[in-house]
Amino acid sequence: LVCRQWQAVSRDEFLWREQFYRYYQVARDVPRHPAATSWYEEFRRLYDTVPCVEVQTLREHADQVLHLSFSHSGYQFASCSKDCTVKIWNNDLTISLLHSADMRPYNWSYTQFSQFNQDDSLLLASGVFLGPHNSSSGEIAVISLDNFALLSRVRNKPYDVFGCWLTETSLISGNLHRIGDITSCSVLWLNNAFQDVESENVNVVKRLFKIQNLNASTIRTVMVADCSRFDSPDLLLDAGAPPGRVFDLGSDSEDEAGGPGPGPAPARTKEGLRRFLDGLLDGRAQPQLSEHALETKVAELLAQGRTKPPEQGMANAHKLLIFTTGCLTYSPHQIGIKQILPHQMTTAGPVLGEGRGSDAFFDALDHVIDVHGHIIGMGLSPDNRYLYVNSRAWPSGSVVADPMQPPPIAEEIDLLVFDLKTMREAKRALRAHRAYTPHDECFFIFLDVSRDFVASGAEDRHGYIWDRHYNICLAKLRHQDVVNSVVFSPREQELLLTASDDATIKAWRSPRTVRIHQAPRPRPYPFISWFGSRRR
């Protein structure tokens, strides 16, 4: 609305560069986003396209809303709640409820997680069984999105394995077998979503992996990353940054492989165990071991030589199975990664003991990430290459002396970023959100990642949005209670949903899309209106 000279000044690159670094408080050594065309457009992108304007509040749930998930098309989404329902919604300009499935008739206490399969024809819903407070049993239900019929139900233990799709018609569940007081074995099963028998309680299954758990740890929060998508264009997270630390701690060390030496591994293991027990009986074990430490040591020795080593190389990996685990205490402080090869992608073939010799009882992990803190959330970038992790750190230098008493955890939540292609930490942690519950009451806070942004819930009654390139917090989204889950629309990252303990789901859109949707429709020109009236 001004002369050309003023218009040119208002688009000056030096002006907008200075304004950008000042306004968003970005470090001066961070370069402009590689895909940006100008500093003005980049300022406008962060100012105008972040979904921070509340446009709708959904109050159909009767209790805390725990999780949200979008269909891949973006036309529908599902919500899970303490009211024990799974609700499926139509994502139009105004969101509307399509279907509500009550899971109480199946003895569920509440629903906690959902995921659409790749072609959006089936919905996986995970829940927790009614039972004593310390019960860890859950179940996974598969719901058809054509007629909302319940197709199958799969046992899931512990319930916070959650479950996930591996292919369009097969899903992963977990089971837990106790071996000692603090030693157990987690088994991950591949289940067919469609049952070939009349009873919905009988599953068509194949065992994928059997993994030893030490010091009261268990496998939880399974998810699958598709390696074939790693090379698709995505944000350059490491632009201008020094190389991150390597976190690959694969299971091929001498300690875990049983050590060098002649003879078969089981024979060496028996000899090592015999020497250890002899020393213990003779009083030579130094220092004196507690019962829990003794159980862990014996379990480690027994597993040596009875663990199938990881497959060599990642070149043949079709997909990666990712989950939380641990080795020091029951609180999840490590991320385990296991490659899934093409021949493992179907339930066809032998069910038990596939690919193992008679002595190979457990499967070794391919990679381990130790975050030195309590993991409370994980999410993958759209191209599946970057893993984002919500973690509450342990004090620096803390040592776990008792597996049943993990270190205290920080109130600040660190949002860590790991590159699954290079197996390196990709960027410094994002911070802003907080949590207050102690480690024994800590619960999962779901996060989500879009092309440009990452969002997370928090216990401070807010959802948060950061820019993935500049590592800056762009928006705080207010609720009346804890925000448990956030999810971007896969069709448009300018739409975000948040779910809270205040029993509501809120929809947030960017200022740009709000303006577009509220813009008045153009009226006909006066001449045309006058001409029409003259003809009448």
Short mmCIF file of C-alpha atoms in Angstrom, two decimals, residues 86-270:
data_model
loop_
_atom_site.label_atom_id
_atom_site.label_comp_id
_atom_site.label_asym_id
_atom_site.label_seq_id
_atom_site.Cartn_x
_atom_site.Cartn_y
_atom_site.Cartn_z
CA VAL A 86 -12.03 -45.71 21.36
CA LYS A 87 -13.58 -42.86 19.38
CA ILE A 88 -13.11 -42.38 15.63
CA TRP A 89 -13.56 -38.87 14.24
CA ASN A 90 -14.06 -37.29 10.82
CA ASN A 91 -11.46 -34.59 10.21
CA ASP A 92 -13.41 -32.02 8.21
CA LEU A 93 -13.20 -28.24 8.57
CA THR A 94 -15.41 -28.87 11.61
CA ILE A 95 -14.43 -32.13 13.32
CA SER A 96 -17.30 -34.57 14.02
CA LEU A 97 -17.61 -37.89 15.86
CA LEU A 98 -17.98 -40.86 13.52
CA HIS A 99 -18.01 -43.87 15.88
CA SER A 100 -17.44 -44.76 19.55
CA ALA A 101 -16.40 -48.29 20.58
CA ASP A 102 -16.96 -49.19 24.25
CA MET A 103 -14.36 -51.76 25.39
CA ARG A 104 -15.79 -52.39 28.90
CA PRO A 105 -17.66 -55.55 27.78
CA TYR A 106 -14.21 -57.10 27.10
CA ASN A 107 -13.07 -56.53 30.71
CA TRP A 108 -10.90 -53.52 29.79
CA SER A 109 -10.17 -50.86 32.39
CA TYR A 110 -9.28 -48.15 29.86
CA THR A 111 -7.95 -47.63 26.32
CA GLN A 112 -4.44 -46.20 25.98
CA PHE A 113 -3.14 -46.26 22.40
CA SER A 114 -4.28 -46.62 18.78
CA GLN A 115 -2.71 -46.82 15.32
CA PHE A 116 -4.13 -47.00 11.77
CA ASN A 117 -2.63 -49.55 9.39
CA GLN A 118 -0.95 -48.34 6.19
CA ASP A 119 -4.05 -48.36 3.96
CA ASP A 120 -6.35 -47.01 6.74
CA SER A 121 -8.65 -50.04 6.58
CA LEU A 122 -7.93 -51.30 10.14
CA LEU A 123 -7.42 -49.66 13.54
CA LEU A 124 -5.24 -51.19 16.26
CA ALA A 125 -6.49 -50.24 19.76
CA SER A 126 -4.50 -51.11 22.89
CA GLY A 127 -5.95 -51.26 26.38
CA VAL A 128 -5.42 -52.31 30.00
CA PHE A 129 -7.30 -55.14 31.67
CA LEU A 130 -9.36 -54.69 34.84
CA GLY A 131 -7.51 -56.24 37.75
CA PRO A 132 -5.37 -55.52 40.81
CA HIS A 133 -3.40 -52.26 40.89
CA ASN A 134 -0.09 -54.01 40.16
CA SER A 135 -1.46 -56.07 37.26
CA SER A 136 0.44 -55.53 33.99
CA SER A 137 -1.85 -57.37 31.56
CA GLY A 138 -3.41 -55.73 28.55
CA GLU A 139 -4.97 -56.54 25.22
CA ILE A 140 -4.90 -55.31 21.61
CA ALA A 141 -8.09 -55.14 19.55
CA VAL A 142 -8.30 -54.82 15.76
CA ILE A 143 -11.30 -52.84 14.49
CA SER A 144 -12.47 -52.72 10.87
CA LEU A 145 -12.93 -49.16 9.61
CA ASP A 146 -15.47 -50.30 7.01
CA ASN A 147 -18.17 -51.43 9.45
CA PHE A 148 -16.44 -50.92 12.85
CA ALA A 149 -16.61 -54.65 13.60
CA LEU A 150 -14.14 -56.15 16.10
CA LEU A 151 -11.98 -58.53 14.04
CA SER A 152 -9.59 -59.96 16.65
CA ARG A 153 -8.16 -59.57 20.14
CA VAL A 154 -4.56 -60.27 21.15
CA ARG A 155 -3.13 -60.56 24.69
CA ASN A 156 -0.41 -57.99 25.44
CA LYS A 157 1.89 -58.09 28.49
CA PRO A 158 2.99 -55.75 29.87
CA TYR A 159 0.26 -53.45 28.64
CA ASP A 160 2.73 -50.62 27.95
CA VAL A 161 4.23 -52.59 25.07
CA PHE A 162 1.25 -50.83 23.36
CA GLY A 163 1.65 -52.81 20.10
CA CYS A 164 2.10 -51.62 16.51
CA TRP A 165 1.53 -52.60 12.88
CA LEU A 166 4.36 -54.36 11.03
CA THR A 167 2.47 -54.83 7.74
CA GLU A 168 -1.03 -53.93 6.59
CA THR A 169 -2.45 -57.13 8.11
CA SER A 170 -0.01 -58.15 10.87
CA LEU A 171 0.75 -56.54 14.22
CA ILE A 172 3.32 -56.92 16.99
CA SER A 173 2.37 -57.72 20.59
CA GLY A 174 4.36 -58.68 23.67
CA ASN A 175 4.43 -61.28 26.44
CA LEU A 176 6.47 -61.48 29.63
CA HIS A 177 7.78 -64.58 31.42
CA ARG A 178 9.26 -64.31 34.91
CA ILE A 179 12.49 -66.25 35.47
CA GLY A 180 13.52 -64.90 38.90
CA ASP A 181 12.78 -62.00 41.24
CA ILE A 182 14.31 -59.41 38.89
CA THR A 183 15.03 -61.52 35.79
CA SER A 184 12.51 -62.12 33.03
CA CYS A 185 12.13 -62.82 29.33
CA SER A 186 10.17 -60.67 26.86
CA VAL A 187 8.72 -62.37 23.79
CA LEU A 188 7.54 -60.29 20.83
CA TRP A 189 4.90 -61.95 18.68
CA LEU A 190 3.72 -61.29 15.14
CA ASN A 191 -0.09 -61.66 14.93
CA ASN A 192 -2.41 -61.89 11.95
CA ALA A 193 -5.13 -59.23 12.16
CA PHE A 194 -7.62 -61.60 10.51
CA GLN A 195 -8.30 -64.83 12.37
CA ASP A 196 -8.59 -68.06 10.37
CA VAL A 197 -10.69 -69.70 13.07
CA GLU A 198 -14.15 -68.90 14.40
CA SER A 199 -13.11 -67.89 17.92
CA GLU A 200 -11.79 -64.31 18.09
CA ASN A 201 -9.59 -65.32 21.06
CA VAL A 202 -7.42 -67.75 19.09
CA ASN A 203 -4.60 -66.00 17.22
CA VAL A 204 -2.54 -66.88 14.20
CA VAL A 205 0.91 -66.00 15.47
CA LYS A 206 4.67 -66.39 15.04
CA ARG A 207 7.37 -65.55 17.53
CA LEU A 208 9.62 -62.73 16.32
CA PHE A 209 12.16 -62.26 19.13
CA LYS A 210 12.89 -63.53 22.62
CA ILE A 211 14.97 -61.10 24.71
CA GLN A 212 16.39 -61.46 28.21
CA ASN A 213 15.54 -58.75 30.77
CA LEU A 214 17.86 -58.04 33.71
CA ASN A 215 17.36 -55.99 36.90
CA ALA A 216 13.54 -55.86 36.69
CA SER A 217 13.55 -54.21 33.25
CA THR A 218 11.03 -55.12 30.52
CA ILE A 219 10.46 -54.29 26.86
CA ARG A 220 7.84 -51.57 26.35
CA THR A 221 6.61 -49.08 23.73
CA VAL A 222 7.32 -50.98 20.50
CA MET A 223 7.35 -49.11 17.17
CA VAL A 224 8.56 -49.87 13.64
CA ALA A 225 10.76 -47.65 11.43
CA ASP A 226 10.72 -48.27 7.67
CA CYS A 227 14.35 -48.18 6.46
CA SER A 228 13.31 -47.81 2.82
CA ARG A 229 12.13 -44.24 3.56
CA PHE A 230 15.42 -43.01 5.09
CA ASP A 231 16.62 -41.37 1.88
CA SER A 232 13.47 -39.40 1.16
CA PRO A 233 14.00 -35.61 1.40
CA ASP A 234 13.73 -34.35 4.95
CA LEU A 235 14.99 -31.56 7.16
CA LEU A 236 18.78 -31.25 7.46
CA LEU A 237 18.95 -31.53 11.24
CA ASP A 238 22.74 -31.53 11.38
CA ALA A 239 23.28 -28.48 9.14
CA GLY A 240 26.26 -26.58 10.49
CA ALA A 241 26.45 -28.70 13.62
CA PRO A 242 29.42 -30.77 14.78
CA PRO A 243 29.08 -34.56 14.59
CA GLY A 244 27.03 -35.98 17.46
CA ARG A 245 28.16 -38.72 19.76
CA VAL A 246 27.81 -42.29 18.53
CA PHE A 247 25.34 -44.31 20.54
CA ASP A 248 25.70 -47.69 18.85
CA LEU A 249 26.44 -50.15 21.64
CA GLY A 250 25.75 -53.29 19.63
CA SER A 251 25.90 -56.72 21.24
CA ASP A 252 29.09 -57.89 19.54
CA SER A 253 31.56 -57.04 22.31
CA GLU A 254 33.76 -59.77 23.76
CA ASP A 255 31.90 -59.61 27.06
CA GLU A 256 28.52 -60.24 25.51
CA ALA A 257 29.73 -62.75 22.97
CA GLY A 258 31.26 -64.90 25.68
CA GLY A 259 34.84 -63.69 25.23
CA PRO A 260 37.66 -65.15 23.17
CA GLY A 261 38.91 -68.65 23.71
CA PRO A 262 38.82 -72.14 22.32
CA GLY A 263 35.83 -74.43 22.40
CA PRO A 264 32.13 -73.82 21.82
CA ALA A 265 30.48 -70.89 23.61
CA PRO A 266 28.16 -73.00 25.82
CA ALA A 267 31.15 -74.92 27.16
CA ARG A 268 33.00 -71.70 27.99
CA THR A 269 29.87 -70.35 29.66
CA LYS A 270 29.49 -73.44 31.84
#
